[in-house]
Coordinates of C-alpha atoms in Angstrom, one line a residue:
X1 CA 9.6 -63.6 -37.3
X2 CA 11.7 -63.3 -33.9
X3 CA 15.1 -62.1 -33.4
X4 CA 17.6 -61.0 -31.0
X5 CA 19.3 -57.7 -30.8
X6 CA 22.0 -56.7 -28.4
X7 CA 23.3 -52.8 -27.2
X8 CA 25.8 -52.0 -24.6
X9 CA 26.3 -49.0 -22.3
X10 CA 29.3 -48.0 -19.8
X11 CA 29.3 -46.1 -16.8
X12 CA 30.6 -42.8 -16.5
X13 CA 33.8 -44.3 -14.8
X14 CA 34.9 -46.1 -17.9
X15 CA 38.2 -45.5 -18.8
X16 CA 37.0 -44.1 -22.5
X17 CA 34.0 -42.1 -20.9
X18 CA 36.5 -40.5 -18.6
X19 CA 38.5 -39.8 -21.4
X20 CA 35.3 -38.0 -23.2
X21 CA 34.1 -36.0 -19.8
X22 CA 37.5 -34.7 -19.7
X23 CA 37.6 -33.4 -23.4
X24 CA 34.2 -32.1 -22.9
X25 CA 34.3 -30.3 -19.4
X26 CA 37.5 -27.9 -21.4
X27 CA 35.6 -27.7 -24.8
X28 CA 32.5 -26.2 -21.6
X29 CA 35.4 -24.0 -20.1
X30 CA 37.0 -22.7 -23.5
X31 CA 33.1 -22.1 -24.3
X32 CA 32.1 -20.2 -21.2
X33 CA 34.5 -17.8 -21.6
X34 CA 34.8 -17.5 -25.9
X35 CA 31.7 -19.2 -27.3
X36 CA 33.3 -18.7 -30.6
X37 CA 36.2 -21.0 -29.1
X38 CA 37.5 -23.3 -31.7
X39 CA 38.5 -26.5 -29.7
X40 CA 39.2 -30.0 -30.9
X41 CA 40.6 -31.7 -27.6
X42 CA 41.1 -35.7 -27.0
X43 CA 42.2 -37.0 -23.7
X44 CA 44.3 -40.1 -23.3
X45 CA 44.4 -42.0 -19.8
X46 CA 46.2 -45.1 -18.7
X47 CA 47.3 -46.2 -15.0
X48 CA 50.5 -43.8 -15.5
X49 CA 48.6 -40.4 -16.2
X50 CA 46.5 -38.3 -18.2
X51 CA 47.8 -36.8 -21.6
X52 CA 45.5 -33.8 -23.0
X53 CA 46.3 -33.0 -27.0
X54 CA 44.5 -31.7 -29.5
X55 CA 44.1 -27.8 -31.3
X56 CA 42.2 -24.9 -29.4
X57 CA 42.1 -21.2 -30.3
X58 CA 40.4 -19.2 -28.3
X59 CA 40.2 -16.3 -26.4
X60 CA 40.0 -17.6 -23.1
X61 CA 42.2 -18.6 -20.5
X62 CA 41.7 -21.7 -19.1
X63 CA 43.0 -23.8 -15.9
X64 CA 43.0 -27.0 -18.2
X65 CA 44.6 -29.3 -15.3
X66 CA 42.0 -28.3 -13.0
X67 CA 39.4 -29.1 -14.8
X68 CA 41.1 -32.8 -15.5
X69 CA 41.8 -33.2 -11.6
X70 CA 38.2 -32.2 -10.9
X71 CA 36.4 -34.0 -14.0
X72 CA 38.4 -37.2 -12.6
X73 CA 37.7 -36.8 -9.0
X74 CA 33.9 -35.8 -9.8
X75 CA 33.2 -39.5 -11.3
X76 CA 34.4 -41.1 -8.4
X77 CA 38.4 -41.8 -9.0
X78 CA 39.3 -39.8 -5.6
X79 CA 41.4 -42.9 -3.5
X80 CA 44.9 -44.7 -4.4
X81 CA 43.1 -48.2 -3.6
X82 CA 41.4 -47.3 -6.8
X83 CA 44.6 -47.3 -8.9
X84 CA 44.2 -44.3 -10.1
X85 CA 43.5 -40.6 -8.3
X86 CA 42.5 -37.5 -9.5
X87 CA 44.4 -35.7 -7.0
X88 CA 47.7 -37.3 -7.6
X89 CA 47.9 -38.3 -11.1
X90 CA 50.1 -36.8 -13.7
X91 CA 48.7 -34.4 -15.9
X92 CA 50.8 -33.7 -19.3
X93 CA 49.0 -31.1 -21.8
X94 CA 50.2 -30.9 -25.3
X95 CA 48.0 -28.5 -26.8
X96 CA 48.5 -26.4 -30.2
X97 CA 46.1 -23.7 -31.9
X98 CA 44.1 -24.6 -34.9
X99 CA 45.5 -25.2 -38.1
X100 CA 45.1 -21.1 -40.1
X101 CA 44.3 -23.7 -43.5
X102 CA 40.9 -25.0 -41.6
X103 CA 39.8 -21.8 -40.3
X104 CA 39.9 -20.4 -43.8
X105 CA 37.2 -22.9 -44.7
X106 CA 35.6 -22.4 -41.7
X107 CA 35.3 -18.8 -41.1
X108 CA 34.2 -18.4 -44.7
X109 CA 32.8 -20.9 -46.9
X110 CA 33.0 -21.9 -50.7
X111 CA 29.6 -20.2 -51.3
X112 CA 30.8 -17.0 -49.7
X113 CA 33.6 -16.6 -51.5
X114 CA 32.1 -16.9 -54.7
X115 CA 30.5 -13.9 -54.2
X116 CA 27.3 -15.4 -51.4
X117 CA 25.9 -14.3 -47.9
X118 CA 28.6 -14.5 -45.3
X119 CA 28.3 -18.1 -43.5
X120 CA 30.7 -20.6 -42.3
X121 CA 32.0 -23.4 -44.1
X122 CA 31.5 -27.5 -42.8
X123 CA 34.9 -27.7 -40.3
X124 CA 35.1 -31.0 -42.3
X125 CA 34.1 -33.4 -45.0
X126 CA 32.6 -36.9 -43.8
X127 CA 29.0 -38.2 -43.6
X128 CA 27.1 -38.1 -40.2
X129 CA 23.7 -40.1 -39.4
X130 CA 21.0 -39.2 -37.3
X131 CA 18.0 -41.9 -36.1
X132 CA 15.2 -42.1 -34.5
X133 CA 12.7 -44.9 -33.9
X134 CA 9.2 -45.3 -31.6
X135 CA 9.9 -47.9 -30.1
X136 CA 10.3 -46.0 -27.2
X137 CA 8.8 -42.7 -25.6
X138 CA 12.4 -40.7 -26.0
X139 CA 12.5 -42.5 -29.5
X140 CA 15.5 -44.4 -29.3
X141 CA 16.1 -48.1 -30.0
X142 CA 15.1 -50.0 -26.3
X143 CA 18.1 -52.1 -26.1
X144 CA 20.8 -48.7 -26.3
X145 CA 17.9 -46.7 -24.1
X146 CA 17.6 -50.0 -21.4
X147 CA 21.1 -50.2 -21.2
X148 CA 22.0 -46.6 -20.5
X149 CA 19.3 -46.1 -17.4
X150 CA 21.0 -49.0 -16.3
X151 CA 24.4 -47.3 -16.2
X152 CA 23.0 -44.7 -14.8
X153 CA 21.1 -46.3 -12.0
X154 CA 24.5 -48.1 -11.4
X155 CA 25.8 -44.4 -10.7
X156 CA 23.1 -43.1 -8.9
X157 CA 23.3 -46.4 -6.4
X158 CA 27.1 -45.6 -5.9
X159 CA 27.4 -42.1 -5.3
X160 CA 24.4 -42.2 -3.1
X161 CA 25.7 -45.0 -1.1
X162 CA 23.0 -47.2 -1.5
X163 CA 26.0 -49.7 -2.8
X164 CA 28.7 -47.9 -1.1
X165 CA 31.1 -51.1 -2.3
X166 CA 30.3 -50.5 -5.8
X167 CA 33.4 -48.3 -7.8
X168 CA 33.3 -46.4 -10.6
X169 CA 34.0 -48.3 -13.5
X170 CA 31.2 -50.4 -14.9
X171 CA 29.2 -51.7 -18.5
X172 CA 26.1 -52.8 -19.1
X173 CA 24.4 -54.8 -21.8
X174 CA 20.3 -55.5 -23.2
X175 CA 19.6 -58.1 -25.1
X176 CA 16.1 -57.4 -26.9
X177 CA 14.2 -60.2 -28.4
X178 CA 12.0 -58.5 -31.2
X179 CA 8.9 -59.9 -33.0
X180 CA 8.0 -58.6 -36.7
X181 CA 10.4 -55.7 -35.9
X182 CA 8.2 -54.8 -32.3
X183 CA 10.5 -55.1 -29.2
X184 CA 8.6 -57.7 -27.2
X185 CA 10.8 -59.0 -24.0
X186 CA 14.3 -59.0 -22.9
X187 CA 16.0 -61.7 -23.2
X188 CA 19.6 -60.8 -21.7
X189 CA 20.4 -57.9 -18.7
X190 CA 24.5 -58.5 -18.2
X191 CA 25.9 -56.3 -16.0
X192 CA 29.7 -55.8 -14.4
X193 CA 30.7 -53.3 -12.2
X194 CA 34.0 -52.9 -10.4
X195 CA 33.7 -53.5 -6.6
X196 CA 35.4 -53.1 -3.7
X197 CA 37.5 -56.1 -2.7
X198 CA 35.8 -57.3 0.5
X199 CA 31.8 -57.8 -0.6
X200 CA 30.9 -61.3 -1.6
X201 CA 29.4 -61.9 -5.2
X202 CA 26.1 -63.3 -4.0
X203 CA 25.6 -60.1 -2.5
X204 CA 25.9 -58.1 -4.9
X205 CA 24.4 -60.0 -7.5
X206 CA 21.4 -59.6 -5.1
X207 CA 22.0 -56.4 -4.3
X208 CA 22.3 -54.8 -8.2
X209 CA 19.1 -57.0 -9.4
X210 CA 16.9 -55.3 -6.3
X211 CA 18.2 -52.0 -6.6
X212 CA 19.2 -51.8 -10.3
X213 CA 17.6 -54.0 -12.8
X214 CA 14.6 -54.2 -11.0
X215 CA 14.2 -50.5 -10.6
X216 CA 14.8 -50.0 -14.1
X217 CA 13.6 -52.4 -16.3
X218 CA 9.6 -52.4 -16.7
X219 CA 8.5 -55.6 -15.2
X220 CA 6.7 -56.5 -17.9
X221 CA 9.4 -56.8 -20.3
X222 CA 11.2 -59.5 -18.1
X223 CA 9.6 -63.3 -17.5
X224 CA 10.9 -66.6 -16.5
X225 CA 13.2 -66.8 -19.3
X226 CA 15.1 -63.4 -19.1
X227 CA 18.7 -64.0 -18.4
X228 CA 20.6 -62.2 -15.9
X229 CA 24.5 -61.9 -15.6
X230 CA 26.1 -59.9 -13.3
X231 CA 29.9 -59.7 -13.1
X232 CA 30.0 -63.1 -15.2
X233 CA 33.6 -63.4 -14.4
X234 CA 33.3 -63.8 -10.4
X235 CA 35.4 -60.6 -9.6
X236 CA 35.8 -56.7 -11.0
X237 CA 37.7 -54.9 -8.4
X238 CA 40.9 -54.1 -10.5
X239 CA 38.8 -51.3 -12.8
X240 CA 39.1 -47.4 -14.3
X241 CA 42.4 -46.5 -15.8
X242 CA 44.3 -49.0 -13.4
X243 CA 42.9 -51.9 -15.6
X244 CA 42.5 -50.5 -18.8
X245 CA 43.6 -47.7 -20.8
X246 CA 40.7 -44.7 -22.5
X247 CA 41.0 -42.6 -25.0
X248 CA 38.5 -40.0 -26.5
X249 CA 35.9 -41.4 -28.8
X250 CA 36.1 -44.6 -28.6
X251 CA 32.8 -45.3 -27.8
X252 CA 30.8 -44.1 -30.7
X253 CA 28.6 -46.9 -30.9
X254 CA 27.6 -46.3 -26.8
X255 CA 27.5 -42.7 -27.6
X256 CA 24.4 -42.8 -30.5
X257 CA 21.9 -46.0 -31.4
X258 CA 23.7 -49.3 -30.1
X259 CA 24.8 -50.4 -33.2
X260 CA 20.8 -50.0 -34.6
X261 CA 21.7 -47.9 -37.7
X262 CA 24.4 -46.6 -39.7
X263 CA 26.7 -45.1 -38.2
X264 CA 29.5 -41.7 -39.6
X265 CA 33.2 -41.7 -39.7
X266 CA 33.4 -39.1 -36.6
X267 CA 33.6 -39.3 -33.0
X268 CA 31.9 -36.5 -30.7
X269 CA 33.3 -35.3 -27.5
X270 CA 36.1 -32.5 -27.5
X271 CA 34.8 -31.0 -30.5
X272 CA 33.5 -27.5 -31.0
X273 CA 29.7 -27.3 -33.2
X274 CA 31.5 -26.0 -36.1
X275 CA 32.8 -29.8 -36.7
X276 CA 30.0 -31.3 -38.3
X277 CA 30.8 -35.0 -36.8
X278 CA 29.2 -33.1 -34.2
X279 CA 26.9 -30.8 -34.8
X280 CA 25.6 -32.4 -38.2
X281 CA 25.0 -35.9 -36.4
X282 CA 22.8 -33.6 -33.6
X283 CA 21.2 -32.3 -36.4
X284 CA 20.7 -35.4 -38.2
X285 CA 18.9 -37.0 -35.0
X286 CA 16.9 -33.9 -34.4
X287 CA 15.7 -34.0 -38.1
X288 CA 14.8 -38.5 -38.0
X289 CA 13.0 -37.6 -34.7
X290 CA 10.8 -34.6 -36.2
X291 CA 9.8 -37.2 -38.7
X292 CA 9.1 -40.0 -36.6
X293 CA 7.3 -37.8 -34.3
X294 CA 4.7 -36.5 -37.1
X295 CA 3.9 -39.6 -38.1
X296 CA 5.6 -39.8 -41.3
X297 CA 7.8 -43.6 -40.5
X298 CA 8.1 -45.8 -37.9
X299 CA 12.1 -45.8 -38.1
X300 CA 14.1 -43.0 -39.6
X301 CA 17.6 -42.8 -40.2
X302 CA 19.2 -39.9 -42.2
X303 CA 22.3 -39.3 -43.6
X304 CA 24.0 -36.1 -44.3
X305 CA 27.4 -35.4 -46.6
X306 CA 29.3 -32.6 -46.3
X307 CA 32.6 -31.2 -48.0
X308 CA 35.1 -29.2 -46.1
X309 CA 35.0 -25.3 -45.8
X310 CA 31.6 -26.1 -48.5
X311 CA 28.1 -25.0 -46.3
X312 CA 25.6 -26.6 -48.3
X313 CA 25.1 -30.6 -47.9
X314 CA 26.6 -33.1 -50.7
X315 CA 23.9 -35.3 -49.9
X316 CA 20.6 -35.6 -47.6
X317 CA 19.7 -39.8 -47.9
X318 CA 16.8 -40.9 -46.0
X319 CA 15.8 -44.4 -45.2
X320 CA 12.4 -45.6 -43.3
X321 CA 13.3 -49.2 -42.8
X322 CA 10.3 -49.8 -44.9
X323 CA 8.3 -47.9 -42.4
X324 CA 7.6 -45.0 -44.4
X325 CA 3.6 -43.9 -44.7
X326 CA 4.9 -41.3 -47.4
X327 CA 7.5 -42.8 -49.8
X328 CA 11.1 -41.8 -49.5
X329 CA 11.4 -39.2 -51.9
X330 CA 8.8 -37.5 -50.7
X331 CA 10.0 -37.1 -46.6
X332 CA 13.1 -35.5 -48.2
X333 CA 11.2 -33.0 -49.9
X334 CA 9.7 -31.8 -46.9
X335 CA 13.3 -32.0 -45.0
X336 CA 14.3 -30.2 -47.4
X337 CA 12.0 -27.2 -47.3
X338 CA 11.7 -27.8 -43.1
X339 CA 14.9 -27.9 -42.4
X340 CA 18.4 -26.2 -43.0
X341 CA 21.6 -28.4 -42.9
X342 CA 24.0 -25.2 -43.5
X343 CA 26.5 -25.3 -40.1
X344 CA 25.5 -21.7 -39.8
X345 CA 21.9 -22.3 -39.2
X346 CA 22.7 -25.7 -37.3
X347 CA 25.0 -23.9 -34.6
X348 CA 22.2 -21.2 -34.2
X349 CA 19.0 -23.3 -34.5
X350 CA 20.8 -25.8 -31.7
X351 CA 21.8 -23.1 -29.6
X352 CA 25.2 -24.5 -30.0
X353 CA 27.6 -21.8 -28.4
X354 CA 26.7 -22.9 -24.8
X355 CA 28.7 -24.8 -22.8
X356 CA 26.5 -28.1 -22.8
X357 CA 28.7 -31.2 -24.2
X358 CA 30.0 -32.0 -20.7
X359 CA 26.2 -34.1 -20.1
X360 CA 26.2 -35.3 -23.5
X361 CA 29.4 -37.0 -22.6
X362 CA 27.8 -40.2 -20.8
X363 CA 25.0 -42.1 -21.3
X364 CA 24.5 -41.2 -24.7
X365 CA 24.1 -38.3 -27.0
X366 CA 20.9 -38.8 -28.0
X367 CA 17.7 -39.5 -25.7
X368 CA 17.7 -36.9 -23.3
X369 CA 15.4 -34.5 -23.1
X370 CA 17.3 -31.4 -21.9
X371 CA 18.6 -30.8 -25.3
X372 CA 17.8 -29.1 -28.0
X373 CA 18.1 -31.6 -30.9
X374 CA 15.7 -33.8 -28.6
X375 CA 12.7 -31.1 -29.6
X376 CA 10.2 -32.7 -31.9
X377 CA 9.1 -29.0 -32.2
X378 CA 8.9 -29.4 -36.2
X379 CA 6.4 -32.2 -36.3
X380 CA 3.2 -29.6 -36.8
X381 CA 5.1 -27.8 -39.4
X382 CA 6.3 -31.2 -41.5
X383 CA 2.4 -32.5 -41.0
X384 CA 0.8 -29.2 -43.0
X385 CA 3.6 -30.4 -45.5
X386 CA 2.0 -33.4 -46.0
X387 CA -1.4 -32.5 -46.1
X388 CA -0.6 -30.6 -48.9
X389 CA 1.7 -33.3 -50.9

């Protein structure tokens, strides 16, 4: 049976990615200097300015508009032709501490004040998915995967000056064509990228499927019949916050699987790790990738539930797709004696105190190897598991 599947990625100058680099590079700041920093920051841009709000207590003293001007001109907004300037635009910061009734829950959860071991409570209730898949070597779904190096070789070609014309706002988009489930070809690339005004679209059309798609894309997974759109419309030079408006989080589809799985209720960047949107979801994908990587399922996908200010899980679901070469029931055994969902033991088995969400804040969350929740570490461990079911 064939069929089509479709992810998209954005470039780091995308008016919502900005948005998330911003909220990330001062949940980094906050973090370098109080790693027990409690920071929930979104960032709100338009052509007009930059509005930072959100709850932070810490203990650390922080240039916040700095880091916005320099965040902004980093990605490549640095020039008034652009529309918008990192060196000019209005910053407004509206920030408040966190709410005393959260930290309650947080500092000390349910369990420990019925009388248990000290440990923090979940920073909230919601459910959070992790996946993992191999249908790829970073075991991630190859449409989201295909379209992110491809937002990121459409960076790298800019800042480099390989395509000096090319500005900073851009998306990209994979269409996979699949057979019985195995990615096979693709069947779609399109890609547009904001441009400067004076080069011609047959050149860069030529220009992005040389140095681009054709550097990125195995060769083998493209034929004949692979269609290829760039800039679709004929022109892309109004771009960034001068076209459109971003805001934190709205990218949550981008930011895990491409739509592939499930996905929770939370968004990711300006968070600290003791909101489990974030640090749960890591831990989810950590957990779906141990399993995948022992053997256990072709396709994983977890789910985790938690209750406010509560440390242990509501619920641990696990679902193979079908994939499974141990049923269901019995993977989450083995989670649940390999792994430990409490936030206490997530923040420390993650090594999530450092200031490291700033990468995480483009080109996905989930597929790059310099994190921790990327370690398939736990795959030997879960296999003596299973040799002894």
């Amino acid at each position: 049976m064939k069929k089509l599947f479709t992810s998209e990625s954005v470039t780091e100058g995308h008016p919502d990615k900005v948005a998330d680099q911003i909220s990330d590079s001062i949940l980094d700041a906050y973090l370098k200097e109080d790693p027990d920093s409690r920071v929930a920051c979104e960032t709100a841009i338009s052509c007009k300015g930059v509005l930072i709000m959100g709850e932070i207590t810490s203990k650390g003293k922080i240039d916040v508009e700095k880091i916005v001007r320099d965040t902004i001109i980093n990605i490549g907004y640095d020039k008034d032709e652009y529309g918008f300037n990192g060196y000019t635009c209005p910053v407004r910061i509206e920030l408040n501490k966190q709410s005393s009734d959260i930290a309650l829950g947080v500092d000390n959860s349910l369990e420990t004040k019925e009388g248990g071991e000290v440990e923090r409570g979940a920073g909230d209730q919601g459910m959070m998915f992790g996946y993992a898949t191999n249908e790829t070597p970073e075991l991630m779904p190859l449409p989201i995967s295909l379209a992110h190096k491809l937002a990121r070789k459409l960076t790298e070609v800019r800042k480099n000056k390989t395509l000096p014309y090319l500005r900073p706002d851009g998306k990209t988009q994979v269409t996979i064509e699949y057979e019985n489930d195995v990615p096979v070809r693709v069947s779609t690339i399109v890609i547009s990228n904001q441009h400067n005004p004076e080069i011609s679209l047959e050149q860069m059309r030529e220009d992005i499927k040389k140095e681009v798609i054709e550097k990125t894309v195995p060769k083998d997974l493209i034929d004949e019949n692979t269609l290829i759109y760039v800039n679709p419309t004929g022109r892309f030079v109004i771009g960034g916050p001068a076209g459109d408006s971003g805001l934190t989080g709205r990218k949550i589809i981008v930011d895990t699987y491409g739509g592939s799985c499930s996905h929770g209720g939370g968004a990711f960047s300006g968070k600290d790790y003791t909101k489990v949107d974030r640090s749960a979801a890591y831990y989810a994908r950590y957990v779906a990738k141990n399993i995948v990587a022992a053997g256990l399922a072709d396709k994983c996908e977890i789910q985790v539930s938690y209750a406010i200010g509560v440390a242990k899980p509501i619920s641990i679901y696990v679902n193979t797709y079908n994939t499974g070469k141990e049923n269901e029931q019995k993977i989450e055994e083995i989670i649940n004696k390999v792994f430990d969902f409490r936030p206490s033991n997530i923040i420390k088995e993650l090594d999530l105190k450092q200031p490291i969400y700033k990468n995480t804040a483009a080109y996905g969350h989930f597929g790059q190897d310099k994190f921790n929740w990327e370690k398939t570490n736990k795959k030997e461990e879960i296999q003596k598991y299973v040799a002894n079911l």
